Each structure stands twice: as structure tokens, then as C-alpha cells.
Short mmCIF file of C-alpha atoms in Angstrom, two decimals:
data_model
loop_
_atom_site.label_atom_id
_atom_site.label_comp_id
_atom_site.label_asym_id
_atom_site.label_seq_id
_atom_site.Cartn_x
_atom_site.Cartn_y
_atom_site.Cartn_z
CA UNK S 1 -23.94 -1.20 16.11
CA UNK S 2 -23.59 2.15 14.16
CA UNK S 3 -20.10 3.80 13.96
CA UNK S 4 -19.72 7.04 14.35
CA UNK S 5 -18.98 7.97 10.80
CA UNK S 6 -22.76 6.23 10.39
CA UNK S 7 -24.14 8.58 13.07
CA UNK S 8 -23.13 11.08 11.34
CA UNK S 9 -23.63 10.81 7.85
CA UNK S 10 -26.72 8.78 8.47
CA UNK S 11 -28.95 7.92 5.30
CA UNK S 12 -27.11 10.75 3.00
CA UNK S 13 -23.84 8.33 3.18
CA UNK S 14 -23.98 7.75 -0.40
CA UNK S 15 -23.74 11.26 -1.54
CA UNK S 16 -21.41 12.01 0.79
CA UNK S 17 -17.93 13.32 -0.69
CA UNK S 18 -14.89 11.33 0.32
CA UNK S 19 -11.16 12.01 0.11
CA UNK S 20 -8.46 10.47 0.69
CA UNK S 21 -5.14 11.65 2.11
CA UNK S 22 -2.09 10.42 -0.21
CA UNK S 23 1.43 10.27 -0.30
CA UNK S 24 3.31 9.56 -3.60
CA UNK S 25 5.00 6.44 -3.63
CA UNK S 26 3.15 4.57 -0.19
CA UNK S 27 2.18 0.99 -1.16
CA UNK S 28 -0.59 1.59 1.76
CA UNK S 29 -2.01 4.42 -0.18
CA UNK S 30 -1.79 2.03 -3.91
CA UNK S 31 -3.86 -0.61 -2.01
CA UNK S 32 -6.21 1.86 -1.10
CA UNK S 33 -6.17 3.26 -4.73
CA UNK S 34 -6.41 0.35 -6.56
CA UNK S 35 -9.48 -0.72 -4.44
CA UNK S 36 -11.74 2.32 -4.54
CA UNK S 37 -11.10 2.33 -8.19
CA UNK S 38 -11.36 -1.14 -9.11
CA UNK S 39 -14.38 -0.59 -7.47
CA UNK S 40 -16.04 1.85 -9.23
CA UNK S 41 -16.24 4.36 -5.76
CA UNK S 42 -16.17 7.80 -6.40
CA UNK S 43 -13.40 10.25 -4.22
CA UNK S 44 -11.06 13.43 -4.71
CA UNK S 45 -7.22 12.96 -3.65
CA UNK S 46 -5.20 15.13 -1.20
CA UNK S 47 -1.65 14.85 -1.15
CA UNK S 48 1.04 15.88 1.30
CA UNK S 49 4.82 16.22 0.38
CA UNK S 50 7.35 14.09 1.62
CA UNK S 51 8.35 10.12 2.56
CA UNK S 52 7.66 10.83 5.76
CA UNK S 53 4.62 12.87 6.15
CA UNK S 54 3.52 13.42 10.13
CA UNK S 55 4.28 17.13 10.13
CA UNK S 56 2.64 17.94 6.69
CA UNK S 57 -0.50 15.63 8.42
CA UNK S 58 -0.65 17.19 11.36
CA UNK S 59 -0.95 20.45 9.48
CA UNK S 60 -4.39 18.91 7.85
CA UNK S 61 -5.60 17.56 11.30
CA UNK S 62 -3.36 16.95 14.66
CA UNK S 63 -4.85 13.51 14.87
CA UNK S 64 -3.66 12.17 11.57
CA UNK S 65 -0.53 9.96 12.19
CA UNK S 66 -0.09 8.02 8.77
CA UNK S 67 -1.59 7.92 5.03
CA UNK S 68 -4.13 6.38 4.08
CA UNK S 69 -6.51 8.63 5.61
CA UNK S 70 -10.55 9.20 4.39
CA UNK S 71 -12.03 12.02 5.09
CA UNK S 72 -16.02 11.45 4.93
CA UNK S 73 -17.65 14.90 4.16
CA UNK S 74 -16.19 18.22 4.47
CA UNK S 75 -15.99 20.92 7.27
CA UNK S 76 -17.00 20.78 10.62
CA UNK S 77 -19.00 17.49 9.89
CA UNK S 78 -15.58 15.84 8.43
CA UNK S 79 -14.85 12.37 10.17
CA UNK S 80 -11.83 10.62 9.05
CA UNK S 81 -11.03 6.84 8.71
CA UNK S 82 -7.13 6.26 8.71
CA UNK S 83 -5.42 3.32 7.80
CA UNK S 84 -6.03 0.72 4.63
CA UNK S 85 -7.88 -1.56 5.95
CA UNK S 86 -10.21 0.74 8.57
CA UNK S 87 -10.47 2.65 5.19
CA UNK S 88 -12.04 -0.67 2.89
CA UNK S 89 -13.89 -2.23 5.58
CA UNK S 90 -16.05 1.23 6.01
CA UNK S 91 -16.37 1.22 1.89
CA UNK S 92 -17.80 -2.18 2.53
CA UNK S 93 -20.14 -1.13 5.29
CA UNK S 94 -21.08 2.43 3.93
CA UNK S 95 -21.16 2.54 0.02
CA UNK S 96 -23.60 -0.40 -1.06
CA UNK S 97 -22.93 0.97 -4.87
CA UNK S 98 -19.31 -0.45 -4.53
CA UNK S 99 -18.85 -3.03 -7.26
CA UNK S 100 -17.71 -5.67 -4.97
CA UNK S 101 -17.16 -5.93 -1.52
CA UNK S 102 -13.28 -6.33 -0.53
CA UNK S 103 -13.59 -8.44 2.68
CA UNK S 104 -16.01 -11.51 2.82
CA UNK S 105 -18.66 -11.91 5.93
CA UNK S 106 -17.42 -11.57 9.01
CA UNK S 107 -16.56 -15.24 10.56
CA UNK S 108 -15.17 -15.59 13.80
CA UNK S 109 -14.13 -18.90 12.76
CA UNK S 110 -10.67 -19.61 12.02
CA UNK S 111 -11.38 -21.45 9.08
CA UNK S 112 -13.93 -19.13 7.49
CA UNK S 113 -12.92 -17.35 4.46
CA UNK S 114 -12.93 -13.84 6.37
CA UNK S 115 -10.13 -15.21 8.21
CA UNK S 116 -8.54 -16.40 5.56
CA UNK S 117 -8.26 -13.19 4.04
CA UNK S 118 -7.57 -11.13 7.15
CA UNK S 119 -4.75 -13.37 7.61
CA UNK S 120 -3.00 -12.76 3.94
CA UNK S 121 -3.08 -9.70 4.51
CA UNK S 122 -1.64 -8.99 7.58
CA UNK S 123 0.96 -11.31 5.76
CA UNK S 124 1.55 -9.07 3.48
CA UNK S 125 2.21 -6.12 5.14
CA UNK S 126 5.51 -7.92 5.74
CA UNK S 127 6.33 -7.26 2.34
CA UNK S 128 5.66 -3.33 3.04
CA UNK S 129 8.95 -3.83 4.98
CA UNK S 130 10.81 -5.29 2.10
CA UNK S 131 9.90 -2.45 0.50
CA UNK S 132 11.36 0.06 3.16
CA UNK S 133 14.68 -1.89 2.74
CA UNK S 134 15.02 -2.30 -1.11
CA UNK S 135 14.65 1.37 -1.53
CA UNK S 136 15.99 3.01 1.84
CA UNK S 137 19.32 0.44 2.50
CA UNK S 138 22.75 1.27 1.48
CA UNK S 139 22.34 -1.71 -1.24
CA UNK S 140 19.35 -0.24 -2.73
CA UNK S 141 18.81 3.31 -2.36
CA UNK S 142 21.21 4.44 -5.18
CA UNK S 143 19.84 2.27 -7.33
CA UNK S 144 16.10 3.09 -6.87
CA UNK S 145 15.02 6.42 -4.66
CA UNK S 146 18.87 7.91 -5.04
CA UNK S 147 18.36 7.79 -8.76
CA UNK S 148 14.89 8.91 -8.56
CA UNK S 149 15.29 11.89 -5.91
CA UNK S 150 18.23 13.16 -8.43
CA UNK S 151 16.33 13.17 -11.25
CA UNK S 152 13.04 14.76 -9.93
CA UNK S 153 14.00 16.28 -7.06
CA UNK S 154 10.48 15.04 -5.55
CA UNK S 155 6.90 13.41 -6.11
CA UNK S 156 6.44 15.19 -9.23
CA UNK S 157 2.64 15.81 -8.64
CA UNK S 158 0.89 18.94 -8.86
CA UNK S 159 -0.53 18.35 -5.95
CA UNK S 160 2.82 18.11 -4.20
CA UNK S 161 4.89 20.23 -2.13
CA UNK S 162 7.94 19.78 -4.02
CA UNK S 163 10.16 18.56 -1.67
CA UNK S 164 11.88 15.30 -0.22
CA UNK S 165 13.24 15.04 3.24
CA UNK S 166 16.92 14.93 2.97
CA UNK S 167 18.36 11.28 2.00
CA UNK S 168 21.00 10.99 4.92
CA UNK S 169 17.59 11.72 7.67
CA UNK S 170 15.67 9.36 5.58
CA UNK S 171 17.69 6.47 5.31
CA UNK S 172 18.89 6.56 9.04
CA UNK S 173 14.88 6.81 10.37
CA UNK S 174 14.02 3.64 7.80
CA UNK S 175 17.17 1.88 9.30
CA UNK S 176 16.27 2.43 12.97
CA UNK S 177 13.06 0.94 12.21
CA UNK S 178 14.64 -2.10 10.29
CA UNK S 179 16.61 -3.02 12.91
CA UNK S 180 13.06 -4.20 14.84
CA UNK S 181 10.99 -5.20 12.09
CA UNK S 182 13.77 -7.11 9.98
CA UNK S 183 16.37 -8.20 12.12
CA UNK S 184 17.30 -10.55 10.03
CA UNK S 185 18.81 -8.33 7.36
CA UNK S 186 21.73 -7.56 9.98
CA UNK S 187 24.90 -9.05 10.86
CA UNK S 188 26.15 -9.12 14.56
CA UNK S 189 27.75 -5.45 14.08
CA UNK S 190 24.28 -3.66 13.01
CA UNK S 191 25.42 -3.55 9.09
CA UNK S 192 23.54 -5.02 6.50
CA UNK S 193 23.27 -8.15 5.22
CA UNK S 194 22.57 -8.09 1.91
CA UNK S 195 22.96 -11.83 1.45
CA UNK S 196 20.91 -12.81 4.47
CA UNK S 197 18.15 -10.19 3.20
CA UNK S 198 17.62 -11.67 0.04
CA UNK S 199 17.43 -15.08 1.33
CA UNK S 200 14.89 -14.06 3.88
CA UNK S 201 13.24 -11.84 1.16
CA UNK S 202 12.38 -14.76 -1.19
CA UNK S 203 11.26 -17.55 1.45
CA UNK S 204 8.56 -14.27 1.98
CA UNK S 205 7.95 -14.13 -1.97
CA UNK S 206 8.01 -18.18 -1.75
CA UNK S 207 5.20 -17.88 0.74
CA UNK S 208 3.04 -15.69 -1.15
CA UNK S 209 3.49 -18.22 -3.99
CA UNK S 210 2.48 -20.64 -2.09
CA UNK S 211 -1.24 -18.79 -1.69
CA UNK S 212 -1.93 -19.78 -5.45
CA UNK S 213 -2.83 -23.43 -5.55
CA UNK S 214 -3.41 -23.48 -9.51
CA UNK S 215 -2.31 -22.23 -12.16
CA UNK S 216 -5.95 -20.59 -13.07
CA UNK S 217 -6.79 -19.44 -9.40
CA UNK S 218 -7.30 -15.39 -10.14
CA UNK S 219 -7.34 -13.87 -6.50
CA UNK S 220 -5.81 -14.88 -3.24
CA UNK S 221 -7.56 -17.16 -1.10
CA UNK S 222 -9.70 -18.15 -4.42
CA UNK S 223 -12.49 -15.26 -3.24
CA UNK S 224 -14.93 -14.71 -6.78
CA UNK S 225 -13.60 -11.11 -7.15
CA UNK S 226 -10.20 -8.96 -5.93
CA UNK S 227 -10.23 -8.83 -1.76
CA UNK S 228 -8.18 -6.08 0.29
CA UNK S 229 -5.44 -8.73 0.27
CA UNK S 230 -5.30 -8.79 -3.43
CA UNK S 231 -4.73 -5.31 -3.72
CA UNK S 232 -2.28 -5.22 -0.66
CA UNK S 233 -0.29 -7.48 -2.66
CA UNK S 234 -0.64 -5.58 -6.22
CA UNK S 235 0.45 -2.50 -4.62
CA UNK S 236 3.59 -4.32 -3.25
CA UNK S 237 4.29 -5.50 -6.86
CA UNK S 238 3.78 -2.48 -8.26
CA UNK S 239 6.42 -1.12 -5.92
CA UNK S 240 8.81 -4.34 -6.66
CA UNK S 241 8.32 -4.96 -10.28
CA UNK S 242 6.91 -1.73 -11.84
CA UNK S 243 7.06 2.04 -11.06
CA UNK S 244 4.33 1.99 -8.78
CA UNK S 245 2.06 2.86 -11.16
CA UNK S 246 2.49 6.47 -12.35
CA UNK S 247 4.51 7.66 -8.98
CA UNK S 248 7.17 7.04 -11.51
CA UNK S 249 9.47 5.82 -8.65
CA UNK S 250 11.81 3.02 -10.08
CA UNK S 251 11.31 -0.94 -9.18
CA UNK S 252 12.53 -1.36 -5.74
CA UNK S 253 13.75 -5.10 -6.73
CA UNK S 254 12.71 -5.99 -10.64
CA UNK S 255 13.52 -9.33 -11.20
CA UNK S 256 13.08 -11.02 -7.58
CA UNK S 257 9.97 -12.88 -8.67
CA UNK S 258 12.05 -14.46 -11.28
CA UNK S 259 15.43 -14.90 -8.92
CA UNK S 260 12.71 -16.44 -6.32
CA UNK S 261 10.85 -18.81 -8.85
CA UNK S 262 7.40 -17.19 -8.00
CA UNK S 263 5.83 -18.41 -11.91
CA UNK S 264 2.40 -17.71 -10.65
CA UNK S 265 2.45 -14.94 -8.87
CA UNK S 266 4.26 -13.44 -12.34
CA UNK S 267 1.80 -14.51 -13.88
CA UNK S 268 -0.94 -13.09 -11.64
CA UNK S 269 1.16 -9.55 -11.14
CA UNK S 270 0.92 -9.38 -15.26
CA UNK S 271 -2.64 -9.64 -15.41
CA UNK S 272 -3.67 -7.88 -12.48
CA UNK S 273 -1.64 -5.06 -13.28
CA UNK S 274 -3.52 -4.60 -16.61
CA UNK S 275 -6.74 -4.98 -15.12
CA UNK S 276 -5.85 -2.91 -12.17
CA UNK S 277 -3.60 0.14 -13.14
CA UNK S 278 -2.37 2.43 -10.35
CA UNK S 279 -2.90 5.31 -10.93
CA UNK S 280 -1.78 8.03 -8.35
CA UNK S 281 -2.93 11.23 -10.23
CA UNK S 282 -5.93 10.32 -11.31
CA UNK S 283 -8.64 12.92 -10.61
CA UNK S 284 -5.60 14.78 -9.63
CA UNK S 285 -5.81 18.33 -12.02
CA UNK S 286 -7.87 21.17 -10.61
CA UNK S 287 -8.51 19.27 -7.68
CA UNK S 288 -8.47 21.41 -4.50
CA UNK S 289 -5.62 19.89 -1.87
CA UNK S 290 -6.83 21.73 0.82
#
């Protein structure tokens, strides 16, 4: 069954021009970076201003909710892919000159290694919430997007609208949603927990440790080469650990690997990262935005 991206690009899919939609700073949009590029697929960047992007989207295209999106050819013939994962599975399906593919064949068995996959890395977007609370919570925003928003002033891109939604908007949005996602980071009178959140935050780092079975095993679920959930993962390292590659925004927790015992996922975040940068801007100067 063709989709209708296929329909319409039909057999000129491979000189088709892609772009993708970015934000500076989205761990969403890092996974997506990290895999076109580890990959070896060609695309121009767009970026819209802000943490919180739907009105600067809708401005593009009234459709678009969230970033990532990939917009397949230009003009009137433009169809867009949103979201990370809608976004690798039509690289796999659409651009045979890919290096590697980022999801295995599709199994409907539980057991099969598609499965396997799929199921880290819906795992992993729990750690996308983690995020969200080390940088927008009353424990950690002074320490990590306070400091940054100060000292910038915004995503410091030239592709970027300069400009941040105010903090006081953004942290009470990112708390509302908190409150469903992460209950467990609040105590009985709605405040947070920071005790109870980094307790619940490690068994979550604990888990992902628990993926590697061996101290040599390169890539979660022991696939030959990176999958999506590899790069779902590096992207929330980057955000933990590192600056998020050159977003330049500082480590939303730096040492929790080390406070949580996680030795091989260290280990594996040090390689990767090499192997892997992220690298927001790249392709970024004299790149129409438009």
C-alpha cells in the first residue's frame, strides 16, 4: 500500500528536497537530527522561534501542531510528515540511499526485534518528560534555561526569531502538563517533590541501564547499527549530560547517570556522542527559512 507522500512523489522520491521543521533545544527534533545525519540523508533546516512553537507553526502551515515536521518537496506539491518517528519510518520506506535503516522489519510478533525496538522507544519518550521537569521546575529552571535565557536572551540561531516566551507562561504551561504525565513528582498540595522526582527519575535511568546486557553491546536492543531508539535516547543525553549538542542550552541534570549508577549507559553516551554529534546548525547559513 502506497502512502500518499509515495503517490505523490512517485519514482522522483530520491531527488526530492526535504526539510525539516526545527526548534532549538527539542530532544524530538535531536533524534530526528542525529538520524538523518548519521545516516548520510541529505535535507535543509527550518526553524521557528520559541519553546513552545504552535503559533510560529501554524504560520508555516495550519496543520502543523508540533516539531519534528518533514516537508517532502516544495510548493503546492509539499506533503509533510510530522512527528519523529512518522518522520524515520518514511526515510526507511522512501530513501533506499540511507546508510542504514532505523527500524528493523516489520513483525507483528511480540517477540520480534521490530517490537523490541518500538517498545524502547516509546520507553523513552518518558525520559522527554524528565526533561520538561529538569529544565522547566522551580528546582531546575534557574539552574539550566533561567541561566541560559539570561545570558542569550534566545536560541541564538540565525535562523531564529530571537525571542523566548516569557519564563513565568512557560514554566506554568510545562507544570500543568506535569501534573498528568509525572504525578509522581508532586506532593499531596500540587508542589514539587524534588526528592520523590529524583527517586522516580533514576529507577527510569536504572531501566534504560538495564537495556545493555554487556559491557560491549553498542546499540539498544543489540540491532547491528544505531535504531530510532538509539537516537531517541542520545538526544535525551545530550539534553541531560551535554548542551544538546550546539543548542548551547546547559545540562538539564549532569551527573544523574553517575548519582543513578548507569556505568554503561556512560559509557555508551561517551561514545555515541563522538560518533554521533548533534549538531543543530548544521546546513544552517544561507539557508532560506521560509
Amino acid at each position: 500500500m502506497t502512502t500518499p507522500v509515495q503517490q505523490t512523489m512517485g519514482s522522483g522520491i530520491q531527488s526530492t528536497k526535504l526539510r525539516i521543521v526545527s526548534m532549538m533545544g527539542s530532544h524530538y527534533v535531536g533524534k530526528v537530527v542525529l538520524a538523518l545525519d548519521a545516516a548520510g540523508v541529505n535535507y535543509d533546516r527550518a526553524f521557528i522561534s520559541g519553546l513552545y512553537p504552535p503559533a510560529e507553526l501554524k504560520k508555516r502551515n495550519k496543520d502543523y501542531k508540533t516539531v519534528p515536521v518533514l516537508e517532502v518537496g516544495r510548493g503546492k506539491e509539499m506533503v509533510p510528515v510530522m512527528g519523529s518517528d512518522n518522520i524515520l519510518k518514511w526515510v526507511d520506506d522512501n530513501i533506499p540511499t540511507a546508510a542504514f535503516k532505523f527500524y528493523p522489519p516489520y513483525d507483528a510478533s511480540p517477540d520480534s526485534k521490530y517490537a523490541e525496538v518500538k517498545s524502547a522507544e516509546s520507553f523513552l519518550d518518558r525520559l522527554g518528560l524528565w526533561i520538561i521537569y529538569y529544565h522547566w521546575s522551580d528546582e531546575g529552571f534557574d539552574r539550566t534555561l533561567g541561566r541560559f535565557m539570561c545570558r542569550n536572551g534566545a536560541c541564538c540561531c540565525c535562523c531564529c526569531i530571537k525571542s523566548l516566551p516569557p519564563a513565568k507562561y512557560g514554566r506554568t504551561r510545562f507544570k500543568t502538563a506535569l501534573k498528568s504525565a509525572l504525578p509522581e513528582v508532586f506532593d499531596v498540595n500540587g508542589n514539587y517533590d524534588a526528592a520523590a522526582a529524583t527517586k522516580a527519575f533514576f529507577d527510569d535511568l536504572r531501566k534504560v541501564e538495564a537495556m545493555f546486557k554487556s559491557d560491549g553491546q553498542l546499540h539498544l536492543c543489540d540491532t547491528p547499527h544505531p535504531n530510532a531508539a538509539d537516537f531517541m535516547l542520545l538526544a535525551c543525553l545530550n539534553s541531560f549530560l551535554g548542551t544538546l549538542g550546539d543548542a548551547g542550552i546547559p545540562a538539564a541534570f549532569p551527573d544523574c547517570l553517575h548519582e543513578a549508577d548507569c556505568v554503561r549507559t556512560w559509557k555508551y553516551y561517551e561514545r555515541m556522542s563522538k560518533q554521533y554529534p548533534l549538531k543543530f546548525r548544521l546546513s544552517c547559513a544561507g539557508m532560506c527559512c521560509r
